XYZ file of N, CA, C and O in Angstrom:
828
model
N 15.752 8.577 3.801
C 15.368 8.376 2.414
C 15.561 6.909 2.043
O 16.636 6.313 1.978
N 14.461 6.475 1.835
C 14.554 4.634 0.860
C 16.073 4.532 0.104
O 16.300 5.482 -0.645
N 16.740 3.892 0.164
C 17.402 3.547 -1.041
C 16.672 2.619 -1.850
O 15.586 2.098 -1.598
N 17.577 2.447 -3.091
C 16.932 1.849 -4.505
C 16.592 0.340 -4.093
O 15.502 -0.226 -4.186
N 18.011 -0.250 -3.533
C 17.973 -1.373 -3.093
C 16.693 -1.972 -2.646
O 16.016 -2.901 -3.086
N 16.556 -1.123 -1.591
C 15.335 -1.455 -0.874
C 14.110 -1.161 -1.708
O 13.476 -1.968 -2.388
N 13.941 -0.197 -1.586
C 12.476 -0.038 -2.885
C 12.039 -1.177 -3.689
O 10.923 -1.690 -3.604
N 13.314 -1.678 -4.757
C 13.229 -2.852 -5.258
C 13.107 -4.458 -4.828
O 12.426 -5.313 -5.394
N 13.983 -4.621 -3.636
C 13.785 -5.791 -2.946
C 12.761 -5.829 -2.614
O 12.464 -7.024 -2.612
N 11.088 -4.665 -1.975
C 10.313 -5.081 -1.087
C 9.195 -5.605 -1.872
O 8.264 -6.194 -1.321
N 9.268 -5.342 -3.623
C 8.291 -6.320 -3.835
C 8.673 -7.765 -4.192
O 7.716 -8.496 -4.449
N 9.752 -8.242 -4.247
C 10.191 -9.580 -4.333
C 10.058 -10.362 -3.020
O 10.803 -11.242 -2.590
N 9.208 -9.970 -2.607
C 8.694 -10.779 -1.802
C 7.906 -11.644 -2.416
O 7.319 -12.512 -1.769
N 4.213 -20.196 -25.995
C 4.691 -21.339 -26.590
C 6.083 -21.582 -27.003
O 6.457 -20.744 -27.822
N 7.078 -22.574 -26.657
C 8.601 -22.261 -26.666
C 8.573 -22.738 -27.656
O 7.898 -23.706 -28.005
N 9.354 -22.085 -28.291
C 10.376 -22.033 -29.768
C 11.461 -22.822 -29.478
O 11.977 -22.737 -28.364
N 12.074 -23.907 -30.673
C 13.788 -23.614 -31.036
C 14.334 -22.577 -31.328
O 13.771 -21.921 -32.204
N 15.187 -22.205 -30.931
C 16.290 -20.696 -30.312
C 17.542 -21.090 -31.240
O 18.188 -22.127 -31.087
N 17.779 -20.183 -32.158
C 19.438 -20.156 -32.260
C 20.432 -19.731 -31.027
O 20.727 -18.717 -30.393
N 20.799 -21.241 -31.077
C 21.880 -20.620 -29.302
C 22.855 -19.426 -30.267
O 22.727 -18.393 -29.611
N 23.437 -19.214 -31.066
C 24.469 -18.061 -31.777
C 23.742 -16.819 -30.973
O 24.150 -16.188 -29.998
N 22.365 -16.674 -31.821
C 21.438 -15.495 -31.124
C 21.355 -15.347 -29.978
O 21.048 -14.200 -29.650
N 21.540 -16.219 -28.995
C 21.014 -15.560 -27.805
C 22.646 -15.900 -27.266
O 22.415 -16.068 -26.069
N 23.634 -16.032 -27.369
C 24.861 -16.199 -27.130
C 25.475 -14.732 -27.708
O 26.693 -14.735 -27.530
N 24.942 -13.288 -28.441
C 24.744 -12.213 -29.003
C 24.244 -11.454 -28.275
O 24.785 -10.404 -27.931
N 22.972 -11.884 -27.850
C 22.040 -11.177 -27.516
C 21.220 -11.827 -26.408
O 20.028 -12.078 -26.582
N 22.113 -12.212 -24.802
C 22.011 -12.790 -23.806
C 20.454 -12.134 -23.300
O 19.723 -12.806 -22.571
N 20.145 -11.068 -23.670
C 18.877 -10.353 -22.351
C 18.103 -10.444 -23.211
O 18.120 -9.226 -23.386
N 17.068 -10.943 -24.301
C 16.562 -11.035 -25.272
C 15.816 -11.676 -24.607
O 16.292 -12.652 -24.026
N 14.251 -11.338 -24.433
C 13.507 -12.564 -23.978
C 13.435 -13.900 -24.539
O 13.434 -14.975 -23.938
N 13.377 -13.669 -25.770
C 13.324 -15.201 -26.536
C 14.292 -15.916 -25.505
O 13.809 -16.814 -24.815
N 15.828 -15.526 -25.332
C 16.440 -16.422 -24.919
C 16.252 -16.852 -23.417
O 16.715 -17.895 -22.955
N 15.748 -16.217 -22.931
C 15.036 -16.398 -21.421
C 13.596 -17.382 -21.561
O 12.868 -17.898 -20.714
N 13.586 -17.371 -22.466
C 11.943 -18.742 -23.063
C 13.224 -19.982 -23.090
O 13.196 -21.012 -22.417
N 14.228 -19.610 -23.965
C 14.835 -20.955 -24.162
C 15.247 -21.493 -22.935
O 14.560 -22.439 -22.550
N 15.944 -21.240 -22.397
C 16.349 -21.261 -20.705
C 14.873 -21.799 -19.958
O 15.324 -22.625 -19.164
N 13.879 -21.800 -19.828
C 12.802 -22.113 -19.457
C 12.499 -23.739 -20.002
O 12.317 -24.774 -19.361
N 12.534 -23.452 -21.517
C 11.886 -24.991 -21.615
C 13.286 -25.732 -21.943
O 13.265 -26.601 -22.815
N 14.329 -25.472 -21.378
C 15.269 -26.872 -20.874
C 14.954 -26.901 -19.895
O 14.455 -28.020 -19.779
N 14.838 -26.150 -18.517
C 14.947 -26.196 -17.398
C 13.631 -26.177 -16.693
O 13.836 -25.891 -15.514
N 12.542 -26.339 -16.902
C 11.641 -25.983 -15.939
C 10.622 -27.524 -16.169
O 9.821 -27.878 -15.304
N 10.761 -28.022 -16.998
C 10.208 -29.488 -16.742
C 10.019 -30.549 -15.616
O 9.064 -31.142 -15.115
N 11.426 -30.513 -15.440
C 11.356 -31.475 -13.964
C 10.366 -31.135 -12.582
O 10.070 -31.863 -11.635
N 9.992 -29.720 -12.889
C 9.285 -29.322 -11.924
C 7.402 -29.425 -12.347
O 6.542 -29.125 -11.520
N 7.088 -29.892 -13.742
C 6.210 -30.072 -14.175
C 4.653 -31.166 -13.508
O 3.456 -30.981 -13.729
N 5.325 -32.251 -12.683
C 3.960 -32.861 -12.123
C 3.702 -32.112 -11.127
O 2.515 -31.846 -10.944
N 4.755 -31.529 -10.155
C 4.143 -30.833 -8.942
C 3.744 -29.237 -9.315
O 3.234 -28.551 -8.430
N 3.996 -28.657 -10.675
C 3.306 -27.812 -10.398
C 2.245 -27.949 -11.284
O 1.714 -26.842 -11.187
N 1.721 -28.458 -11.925
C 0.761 -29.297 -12.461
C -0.304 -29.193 -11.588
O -1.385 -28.726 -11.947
N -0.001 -29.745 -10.041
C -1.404 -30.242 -8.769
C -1.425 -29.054 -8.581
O -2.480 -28.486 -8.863
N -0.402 -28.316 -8.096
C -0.452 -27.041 -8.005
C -1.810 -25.580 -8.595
O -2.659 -24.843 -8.094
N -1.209 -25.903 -9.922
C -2.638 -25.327 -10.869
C -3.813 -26.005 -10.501
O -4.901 -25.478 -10.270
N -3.571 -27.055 -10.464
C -4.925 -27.755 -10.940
C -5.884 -27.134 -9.256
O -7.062 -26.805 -9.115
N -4.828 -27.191 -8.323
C -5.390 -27.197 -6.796
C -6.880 -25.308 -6.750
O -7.880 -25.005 -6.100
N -6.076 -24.689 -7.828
C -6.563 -22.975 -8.148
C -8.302 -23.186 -8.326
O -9.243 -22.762 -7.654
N -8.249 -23.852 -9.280
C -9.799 -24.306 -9.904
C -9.727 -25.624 -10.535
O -9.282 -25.881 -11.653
N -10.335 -26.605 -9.476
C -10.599 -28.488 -9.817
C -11.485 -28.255 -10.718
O -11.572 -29.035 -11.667
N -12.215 -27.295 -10.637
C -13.173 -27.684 -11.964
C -13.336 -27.336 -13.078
O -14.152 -27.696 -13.927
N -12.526 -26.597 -13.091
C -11.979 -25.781 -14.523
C -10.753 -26.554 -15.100
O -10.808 -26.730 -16.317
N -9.797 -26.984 -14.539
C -8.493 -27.679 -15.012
C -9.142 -29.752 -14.263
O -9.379 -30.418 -13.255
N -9.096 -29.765 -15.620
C -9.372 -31.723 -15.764
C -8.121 -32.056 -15.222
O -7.091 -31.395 -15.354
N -8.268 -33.221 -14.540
C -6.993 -34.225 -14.052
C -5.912 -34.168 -14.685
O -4.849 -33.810 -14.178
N -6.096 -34.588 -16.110
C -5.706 -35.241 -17.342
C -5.521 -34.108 -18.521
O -6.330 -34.073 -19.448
N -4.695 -33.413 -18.467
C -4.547 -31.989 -19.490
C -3.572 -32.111 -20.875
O -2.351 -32.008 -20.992
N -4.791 -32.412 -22.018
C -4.570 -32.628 -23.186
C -3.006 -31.586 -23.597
O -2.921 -30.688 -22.759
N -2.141 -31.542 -24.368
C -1.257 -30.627 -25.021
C -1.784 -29.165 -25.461
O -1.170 -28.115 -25.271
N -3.055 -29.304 -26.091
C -3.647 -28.686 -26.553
C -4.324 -27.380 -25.416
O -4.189 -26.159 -25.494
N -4.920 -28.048 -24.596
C -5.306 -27.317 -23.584
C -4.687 -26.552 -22.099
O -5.302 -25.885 -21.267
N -2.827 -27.055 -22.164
C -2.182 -26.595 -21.533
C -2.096 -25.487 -21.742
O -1.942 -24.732 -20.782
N -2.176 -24.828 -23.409
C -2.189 -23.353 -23.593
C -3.454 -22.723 -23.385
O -3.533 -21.539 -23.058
N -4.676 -23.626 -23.601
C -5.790 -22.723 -23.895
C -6.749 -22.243 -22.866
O -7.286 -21.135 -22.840
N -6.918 -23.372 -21.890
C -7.436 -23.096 -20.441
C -7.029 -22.488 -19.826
O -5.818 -22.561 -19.622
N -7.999 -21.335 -19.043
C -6.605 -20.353 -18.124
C -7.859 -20.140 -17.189
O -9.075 -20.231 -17.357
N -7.026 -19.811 -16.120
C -7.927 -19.965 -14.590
C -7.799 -18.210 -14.672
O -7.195 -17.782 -15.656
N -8.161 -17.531 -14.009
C -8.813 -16.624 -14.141
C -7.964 -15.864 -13.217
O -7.572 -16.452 -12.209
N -7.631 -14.671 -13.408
C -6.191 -13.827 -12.620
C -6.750 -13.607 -11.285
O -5.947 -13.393 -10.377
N -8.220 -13.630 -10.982
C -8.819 -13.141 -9.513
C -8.407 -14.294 -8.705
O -8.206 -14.136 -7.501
N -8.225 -15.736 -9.407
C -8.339 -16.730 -8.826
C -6.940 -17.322 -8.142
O -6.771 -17.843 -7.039
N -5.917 -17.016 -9.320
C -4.440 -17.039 -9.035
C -3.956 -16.127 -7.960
O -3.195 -16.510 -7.072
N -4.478 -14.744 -8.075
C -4.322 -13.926 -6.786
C -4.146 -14.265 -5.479
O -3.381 -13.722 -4.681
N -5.216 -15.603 -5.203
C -5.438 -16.299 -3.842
C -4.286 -16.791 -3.469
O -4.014 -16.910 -2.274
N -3.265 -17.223 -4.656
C -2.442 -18.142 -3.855
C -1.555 -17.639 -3.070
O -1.031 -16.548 -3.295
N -1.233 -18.499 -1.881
C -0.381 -17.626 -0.219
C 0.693 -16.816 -0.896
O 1.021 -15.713 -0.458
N 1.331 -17.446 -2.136
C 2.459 -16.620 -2.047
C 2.424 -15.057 -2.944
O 3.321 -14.230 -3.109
N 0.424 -15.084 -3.608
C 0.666 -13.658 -4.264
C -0.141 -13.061 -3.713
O -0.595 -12.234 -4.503
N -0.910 -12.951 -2.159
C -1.976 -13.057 -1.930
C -2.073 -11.537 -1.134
O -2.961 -10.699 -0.975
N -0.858 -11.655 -0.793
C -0.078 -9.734 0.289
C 0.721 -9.534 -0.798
O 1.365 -8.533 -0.483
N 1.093 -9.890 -1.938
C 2.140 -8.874 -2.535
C 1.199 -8.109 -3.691
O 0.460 -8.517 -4.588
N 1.612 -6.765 -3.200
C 0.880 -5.636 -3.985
C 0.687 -5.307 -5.526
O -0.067 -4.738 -6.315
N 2.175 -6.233 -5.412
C 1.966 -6.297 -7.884
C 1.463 -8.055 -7.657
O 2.146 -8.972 -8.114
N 0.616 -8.206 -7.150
C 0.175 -9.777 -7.743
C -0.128 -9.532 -9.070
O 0.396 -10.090 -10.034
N -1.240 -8.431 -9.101
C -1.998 -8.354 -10.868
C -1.022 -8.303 -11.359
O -0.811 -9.385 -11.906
N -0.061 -7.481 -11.532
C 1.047 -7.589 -12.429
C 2.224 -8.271 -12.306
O 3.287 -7.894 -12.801
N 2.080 -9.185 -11.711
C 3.179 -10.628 -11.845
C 2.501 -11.311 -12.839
O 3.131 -11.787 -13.783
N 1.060 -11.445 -12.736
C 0.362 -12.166 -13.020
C 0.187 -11.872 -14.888
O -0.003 -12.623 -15.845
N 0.327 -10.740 -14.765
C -0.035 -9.740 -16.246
C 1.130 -9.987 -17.383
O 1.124 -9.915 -18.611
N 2.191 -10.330 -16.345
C 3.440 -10.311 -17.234
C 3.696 -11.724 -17.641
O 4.267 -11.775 -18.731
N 3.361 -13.306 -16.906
C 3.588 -14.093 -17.070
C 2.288 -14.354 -18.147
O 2.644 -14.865 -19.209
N 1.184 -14.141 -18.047
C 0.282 -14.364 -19.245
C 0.364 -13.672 -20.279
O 0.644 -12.480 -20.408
N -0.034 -14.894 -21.452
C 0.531 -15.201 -22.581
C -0.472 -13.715 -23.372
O -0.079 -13.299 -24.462
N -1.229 -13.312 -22.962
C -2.180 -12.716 -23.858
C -2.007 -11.279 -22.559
O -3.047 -10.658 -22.776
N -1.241 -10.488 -21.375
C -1.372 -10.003 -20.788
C -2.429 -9.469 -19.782
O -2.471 -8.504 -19.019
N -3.606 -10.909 -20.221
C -4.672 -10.101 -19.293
C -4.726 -10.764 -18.170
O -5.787 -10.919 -17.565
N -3.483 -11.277 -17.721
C -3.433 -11.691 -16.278
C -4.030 -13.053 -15.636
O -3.821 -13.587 -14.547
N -4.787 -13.380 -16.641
C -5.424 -15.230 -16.685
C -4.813 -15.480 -17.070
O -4.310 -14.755 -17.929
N -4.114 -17.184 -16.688
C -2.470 -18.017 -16.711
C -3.113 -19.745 -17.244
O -3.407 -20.785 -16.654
N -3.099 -19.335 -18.474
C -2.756 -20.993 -18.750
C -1.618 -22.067 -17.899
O -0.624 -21.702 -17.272
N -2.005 -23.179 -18.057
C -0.847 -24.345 -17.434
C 0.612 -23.351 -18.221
O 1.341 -22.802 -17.394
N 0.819 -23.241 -19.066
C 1.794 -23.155 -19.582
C 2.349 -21.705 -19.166
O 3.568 -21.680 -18.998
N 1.676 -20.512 -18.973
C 1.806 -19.192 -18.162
C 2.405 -19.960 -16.810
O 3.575 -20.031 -16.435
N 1.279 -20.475 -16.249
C 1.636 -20.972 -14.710
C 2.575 -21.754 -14.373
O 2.670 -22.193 -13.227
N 3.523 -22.078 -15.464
C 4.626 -23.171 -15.591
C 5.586 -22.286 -15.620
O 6.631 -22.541 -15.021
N 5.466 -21.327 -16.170
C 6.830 -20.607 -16.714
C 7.240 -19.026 -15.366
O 8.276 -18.399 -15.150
N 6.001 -18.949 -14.840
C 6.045 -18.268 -13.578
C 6.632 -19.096 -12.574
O 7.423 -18.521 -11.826
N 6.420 -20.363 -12.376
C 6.758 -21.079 -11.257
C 8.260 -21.649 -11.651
O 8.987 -22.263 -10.870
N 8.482 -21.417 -12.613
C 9.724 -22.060 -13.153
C 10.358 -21.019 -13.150
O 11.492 -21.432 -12.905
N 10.463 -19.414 -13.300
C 11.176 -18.494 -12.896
C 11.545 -17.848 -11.342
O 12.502 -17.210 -10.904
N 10.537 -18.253 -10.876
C 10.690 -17.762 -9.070
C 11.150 -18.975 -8.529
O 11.316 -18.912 -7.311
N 11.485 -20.379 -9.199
C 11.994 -21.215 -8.252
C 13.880 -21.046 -8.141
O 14.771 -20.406 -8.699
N 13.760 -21.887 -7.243
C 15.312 -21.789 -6.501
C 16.062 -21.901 -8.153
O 16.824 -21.017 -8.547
N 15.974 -22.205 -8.366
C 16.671 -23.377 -9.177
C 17.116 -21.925 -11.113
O 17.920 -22.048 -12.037
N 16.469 -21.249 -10.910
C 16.038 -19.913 -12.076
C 17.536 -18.847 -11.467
O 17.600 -18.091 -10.498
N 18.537 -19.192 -12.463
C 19.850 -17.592 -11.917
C 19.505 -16.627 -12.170
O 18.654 -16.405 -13.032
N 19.914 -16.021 -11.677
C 19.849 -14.259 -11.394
C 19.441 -13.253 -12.509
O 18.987 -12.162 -12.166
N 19.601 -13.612 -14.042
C 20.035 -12.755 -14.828
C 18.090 -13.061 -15.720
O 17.538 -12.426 -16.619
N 17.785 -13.844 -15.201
C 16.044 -14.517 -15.750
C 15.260 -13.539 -14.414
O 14.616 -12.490 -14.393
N 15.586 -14.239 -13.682
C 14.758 -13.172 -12.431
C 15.069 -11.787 -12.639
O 14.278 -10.846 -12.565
N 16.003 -11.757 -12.843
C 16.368 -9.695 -12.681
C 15.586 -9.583 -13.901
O 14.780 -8.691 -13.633
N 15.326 -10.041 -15.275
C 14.600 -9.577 -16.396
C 13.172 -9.503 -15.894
O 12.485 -8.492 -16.038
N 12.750 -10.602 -15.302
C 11.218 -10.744 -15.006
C 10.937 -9.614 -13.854
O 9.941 -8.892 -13.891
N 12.127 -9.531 -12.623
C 11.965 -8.338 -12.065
C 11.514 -7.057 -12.600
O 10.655 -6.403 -12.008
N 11.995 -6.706 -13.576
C 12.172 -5.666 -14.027
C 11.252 -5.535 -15.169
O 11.009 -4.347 -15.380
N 10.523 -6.516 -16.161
C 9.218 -6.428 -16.460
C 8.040 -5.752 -15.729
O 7.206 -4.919 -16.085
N 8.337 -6.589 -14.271
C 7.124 -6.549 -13.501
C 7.189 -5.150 -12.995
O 6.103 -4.689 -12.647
N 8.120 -4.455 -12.891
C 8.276 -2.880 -12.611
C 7.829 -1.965 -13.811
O 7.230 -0.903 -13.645
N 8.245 -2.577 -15.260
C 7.801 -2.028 -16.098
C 6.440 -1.845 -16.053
O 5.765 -2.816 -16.396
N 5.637 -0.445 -15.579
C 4.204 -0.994 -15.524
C 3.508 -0.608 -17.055
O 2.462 -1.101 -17.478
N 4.209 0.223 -17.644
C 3.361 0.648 -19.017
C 4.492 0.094 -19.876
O 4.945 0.962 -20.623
N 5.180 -1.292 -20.011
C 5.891 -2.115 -20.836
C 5.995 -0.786 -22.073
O 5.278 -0.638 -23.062
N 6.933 -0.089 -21.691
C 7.830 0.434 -22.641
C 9.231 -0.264 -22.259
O 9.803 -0.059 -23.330
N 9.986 -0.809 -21.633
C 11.124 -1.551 -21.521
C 11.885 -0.513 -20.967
O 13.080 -0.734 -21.166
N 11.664 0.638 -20.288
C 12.371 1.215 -19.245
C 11.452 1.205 -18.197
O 10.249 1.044 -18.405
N 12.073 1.413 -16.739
C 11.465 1.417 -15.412
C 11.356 3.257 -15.808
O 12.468 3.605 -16.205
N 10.569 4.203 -15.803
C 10.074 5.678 -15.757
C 9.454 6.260 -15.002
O 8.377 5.686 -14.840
N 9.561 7.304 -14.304
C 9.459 8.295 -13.314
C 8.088 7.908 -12.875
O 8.131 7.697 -11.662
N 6.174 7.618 -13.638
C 5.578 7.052 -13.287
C 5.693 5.806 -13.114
O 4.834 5.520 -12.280
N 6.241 4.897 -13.406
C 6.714 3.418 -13.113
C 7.130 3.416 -11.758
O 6.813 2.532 -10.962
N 7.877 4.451 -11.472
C 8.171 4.344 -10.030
C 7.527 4.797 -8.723
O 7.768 4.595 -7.533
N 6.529 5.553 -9.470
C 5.534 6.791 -8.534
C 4.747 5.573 -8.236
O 4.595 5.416 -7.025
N 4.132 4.549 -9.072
C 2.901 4.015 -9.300
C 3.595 2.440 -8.028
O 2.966 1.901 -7.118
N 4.838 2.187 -8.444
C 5.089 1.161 -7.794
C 5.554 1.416 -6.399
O 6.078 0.625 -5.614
N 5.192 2.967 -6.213
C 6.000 3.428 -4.189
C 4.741 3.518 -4.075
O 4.505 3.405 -2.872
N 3.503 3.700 -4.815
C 2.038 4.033 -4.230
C 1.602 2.601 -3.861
O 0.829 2.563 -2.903
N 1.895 1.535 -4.354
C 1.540 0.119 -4.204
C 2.307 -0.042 -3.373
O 1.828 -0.746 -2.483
N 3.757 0.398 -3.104
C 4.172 -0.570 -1.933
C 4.172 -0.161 -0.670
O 4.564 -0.893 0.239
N 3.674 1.209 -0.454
C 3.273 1.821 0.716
C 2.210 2.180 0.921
O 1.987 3.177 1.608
N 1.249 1.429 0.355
C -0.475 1.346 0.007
C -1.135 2.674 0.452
O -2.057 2.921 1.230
N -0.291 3.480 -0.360
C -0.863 4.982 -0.357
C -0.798 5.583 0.990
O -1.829 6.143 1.361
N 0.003 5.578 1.630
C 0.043 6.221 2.493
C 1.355 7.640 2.672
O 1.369 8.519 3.533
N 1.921 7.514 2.016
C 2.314 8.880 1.429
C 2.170 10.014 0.807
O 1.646 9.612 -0.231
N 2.260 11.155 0.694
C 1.936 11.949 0.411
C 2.967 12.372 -0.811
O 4.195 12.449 -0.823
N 1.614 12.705 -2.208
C 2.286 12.989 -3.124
C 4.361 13.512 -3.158
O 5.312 13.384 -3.929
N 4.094 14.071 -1.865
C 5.491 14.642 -2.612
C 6.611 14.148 -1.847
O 7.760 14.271 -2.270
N 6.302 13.512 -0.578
C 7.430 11.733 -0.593
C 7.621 11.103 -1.550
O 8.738 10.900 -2.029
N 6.571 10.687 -1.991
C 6.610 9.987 -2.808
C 7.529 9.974 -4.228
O 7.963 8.966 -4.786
N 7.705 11.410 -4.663
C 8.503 12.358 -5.909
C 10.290 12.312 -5.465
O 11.339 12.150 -6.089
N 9.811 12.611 -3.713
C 11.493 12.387 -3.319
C 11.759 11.261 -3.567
O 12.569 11.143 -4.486
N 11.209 9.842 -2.871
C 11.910 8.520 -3.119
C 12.146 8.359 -4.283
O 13.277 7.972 -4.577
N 11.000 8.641 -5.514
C 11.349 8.531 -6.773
C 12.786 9.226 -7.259
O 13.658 8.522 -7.769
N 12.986 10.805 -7.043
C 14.227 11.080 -7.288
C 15.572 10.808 -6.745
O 16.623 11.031 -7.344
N 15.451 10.290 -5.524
C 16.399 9.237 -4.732
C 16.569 7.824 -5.550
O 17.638 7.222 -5.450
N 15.630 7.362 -6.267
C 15.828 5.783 -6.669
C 16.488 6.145 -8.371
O 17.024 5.253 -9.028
N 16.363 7.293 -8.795
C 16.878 7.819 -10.291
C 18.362 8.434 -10.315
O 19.223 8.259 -11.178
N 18.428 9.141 -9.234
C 19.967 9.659 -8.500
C 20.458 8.697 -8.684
O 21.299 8.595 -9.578
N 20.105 7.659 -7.903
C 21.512 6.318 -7.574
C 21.585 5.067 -8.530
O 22.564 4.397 -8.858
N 20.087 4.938 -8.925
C 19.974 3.987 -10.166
C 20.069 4.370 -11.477
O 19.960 3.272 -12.023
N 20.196 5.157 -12.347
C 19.723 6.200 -13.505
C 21.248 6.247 -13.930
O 21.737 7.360 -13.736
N 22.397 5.013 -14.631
C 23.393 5.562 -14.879
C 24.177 6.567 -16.102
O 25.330 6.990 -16.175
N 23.013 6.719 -16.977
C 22.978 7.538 -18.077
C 22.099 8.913 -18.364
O 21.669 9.488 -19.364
N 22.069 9.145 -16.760
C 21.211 10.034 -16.863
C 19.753 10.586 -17.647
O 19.370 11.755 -17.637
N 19.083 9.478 -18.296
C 18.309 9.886 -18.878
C 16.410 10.050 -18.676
O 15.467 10.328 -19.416
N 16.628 9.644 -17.038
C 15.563 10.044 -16.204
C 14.555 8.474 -16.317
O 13.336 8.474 -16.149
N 15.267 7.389 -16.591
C 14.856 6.351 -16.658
C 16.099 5.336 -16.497
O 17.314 5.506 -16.598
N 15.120 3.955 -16.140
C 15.878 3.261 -15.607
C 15.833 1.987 -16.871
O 14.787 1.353 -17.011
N 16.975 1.705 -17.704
C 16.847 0.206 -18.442
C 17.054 -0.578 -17.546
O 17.227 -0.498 -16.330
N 17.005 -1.611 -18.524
C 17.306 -3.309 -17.898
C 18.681 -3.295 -17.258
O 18.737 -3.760 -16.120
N 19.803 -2.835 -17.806
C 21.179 -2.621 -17.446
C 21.623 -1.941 -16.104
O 22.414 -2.389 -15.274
N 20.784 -0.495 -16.076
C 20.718 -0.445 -14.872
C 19.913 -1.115 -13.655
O 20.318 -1.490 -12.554
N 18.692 -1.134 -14.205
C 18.339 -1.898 -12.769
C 19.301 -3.707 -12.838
O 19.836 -3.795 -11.733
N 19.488 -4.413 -13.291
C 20.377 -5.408 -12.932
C 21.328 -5.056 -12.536
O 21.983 -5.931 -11.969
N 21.920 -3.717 -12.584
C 23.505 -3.195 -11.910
C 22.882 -2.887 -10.194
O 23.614 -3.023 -9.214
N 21.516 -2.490 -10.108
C 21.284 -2.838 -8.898
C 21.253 -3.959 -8.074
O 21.714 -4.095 -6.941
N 20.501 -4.945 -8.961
C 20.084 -6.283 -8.437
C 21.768 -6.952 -7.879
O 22.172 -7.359 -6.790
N 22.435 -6.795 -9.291
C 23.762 -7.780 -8.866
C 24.436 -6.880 -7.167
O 25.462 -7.314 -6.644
N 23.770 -5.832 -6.628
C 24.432 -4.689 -5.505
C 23.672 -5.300 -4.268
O 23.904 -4.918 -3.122
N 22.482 -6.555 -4.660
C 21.591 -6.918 -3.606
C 21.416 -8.104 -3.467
O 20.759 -8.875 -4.166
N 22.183 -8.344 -2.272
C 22.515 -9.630 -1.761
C 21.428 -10.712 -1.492
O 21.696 -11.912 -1.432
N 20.292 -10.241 -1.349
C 18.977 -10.891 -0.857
C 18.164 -11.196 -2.371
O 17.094 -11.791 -2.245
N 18.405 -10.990 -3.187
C 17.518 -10.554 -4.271
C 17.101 -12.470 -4.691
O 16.002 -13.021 -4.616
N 18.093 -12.912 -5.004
C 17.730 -14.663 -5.372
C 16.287 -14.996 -4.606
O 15.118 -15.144 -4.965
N 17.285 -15.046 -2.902
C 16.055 -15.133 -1.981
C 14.685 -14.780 -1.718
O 13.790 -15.513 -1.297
N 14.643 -13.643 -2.000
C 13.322 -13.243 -2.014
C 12.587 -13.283 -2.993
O 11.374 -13.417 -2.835
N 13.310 -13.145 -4.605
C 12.197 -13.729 -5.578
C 12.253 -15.020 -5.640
O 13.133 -15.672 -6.201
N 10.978 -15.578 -4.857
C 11.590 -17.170 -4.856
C 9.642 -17.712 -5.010
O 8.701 -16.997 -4.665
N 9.573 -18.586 -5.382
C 8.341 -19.104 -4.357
C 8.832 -20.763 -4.641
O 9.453 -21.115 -5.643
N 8.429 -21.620 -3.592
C 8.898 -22.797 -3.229
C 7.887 -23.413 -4.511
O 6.788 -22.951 -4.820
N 8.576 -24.572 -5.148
C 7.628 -25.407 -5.962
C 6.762 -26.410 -5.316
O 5.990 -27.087 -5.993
C-alpha cells in the first residue's frame, strides 16, 4: 500500500503592503505568503525575466513596461513545454494556481511568483501551502476524497483500477486525516510534509 508520504512527494517533482501584526496572527494566510514573495523573490528577477521571455519572443518584448508585467500572459499550453513541467502530471494545475485569473496563462508577474516559490531559496512553510493548493483540485481549501482519487489517477496515468485506487485513497486519509473528518486541511497535510525529508528538494526548479 502507497504511503501518504509518497503519494505526496511524487508530484513534487499584485503585492500589497501587509500588516506584519496580521500575518505574525495569522502565519498561513496567503496574503502573508504574497508578502514573503515580494521581499524575497526580486533578486531572482533578470534571470527569470529571459526565462519567460525564452516561452514566447514574440509575445513578451525585450523591454517589459510595469504595466504589462501583469497584463501579458503567455498562454498555459505554452508554459507546459518547459523541461521542468513538461512530465509532471499537475503541470495544468501548477500552472492554474500560480495564475492570477486561474486560467492557467502566467503573466511575468504569475511567472515570477511560481519561480520564486519552487526556488531553493522559498522555506518550507510557502512550498507546503502552494503544495497543497496544487492538490486542492476543486479549491475548497481541504485536500477531499475526490482530490485524492483525481490526483492517484494523474499520478499513475490511469492505470489502476477504480478500486486501488479508493484503497490508496483510504490509506492516505487513515494516516493523514488527523481529525477525522474525511479530509485533509492545510495542518494536516504540512504535518506530513514536515514527516518528509525530501520534500524542499523535490519542489524545487533551478532559477
Amino acid at each position: 500500500m502507497y504511503q501518504v508520504s509518497c503519494v505526496i512527494l511524487i508530484i513534487l517533482c499584485h503585492t500589497e503592503a501587509l500588516n506584519p501584526e496580521l500575518c505574525q496572527a495569522k502565519p498561513r494566510e496567503k496574503h502573508c505568503l504574497i508578502e514573503w514573495m515580494a521581499r524575497h523573490r526580486w533578486p531572482h528577477t533578470i534571470r527569470v525575466f529571459k526565462r519567460f521571455r525564452e516561452v514566447n519572443p514574440e509575445l513578451v518584448p525585450k523591454r517589459m513596461t510595469e504595466n504589462q508585467a501583469h497584463t501579458i500572459a503567455v498562454p498555459v499550453e505554452e508554459i507546459e513545454k518547459l523541461p521542468e513541467l513538461k512530465e509532471n502530471p499537475f503541470k495544468r494545475r501548477i500552472c492554474q494556481v500560480f495564475s492570477h485569473d486561474g486560467s492557467g496563462n502566467l503573466t511575468f508577474e504569475d511567472f515570477l511568483d511560481m519561480m520564486s516559490v519552487f526556488s531553493e531559496a522559498a522555506p518550507r512553510d510557502i512550498k507546503a501551502w502552494y503544495a497543497f493548493r496544487i492538490y486542492d483540485l476543486d479549491d475548497d481549501m481541504y485536500i477531499g476524497r475526490e482530490d485524492l482519487l483525481e490526483a492517484t489517477r494523474l499520478l499513475t496515468k490511469g492505470e489502476l483500477h477504480p478500486q486501488e485506487r479508493d484503497d490508496i485513497v483510504a490509506s492516505v486519509l487513515d494516516e493523514a486525516d488527523v481529525d477525522g473528518d474525511g479530509r485533509l486541511s492545510f495542518m494536516d497535510f504540512e504535518h506530513v510534509v514536515v514527516r518528509a525529508p525530501d520534500f524542499l528538494s523535490t519542489f524545487h526548479i533551478r532559477v
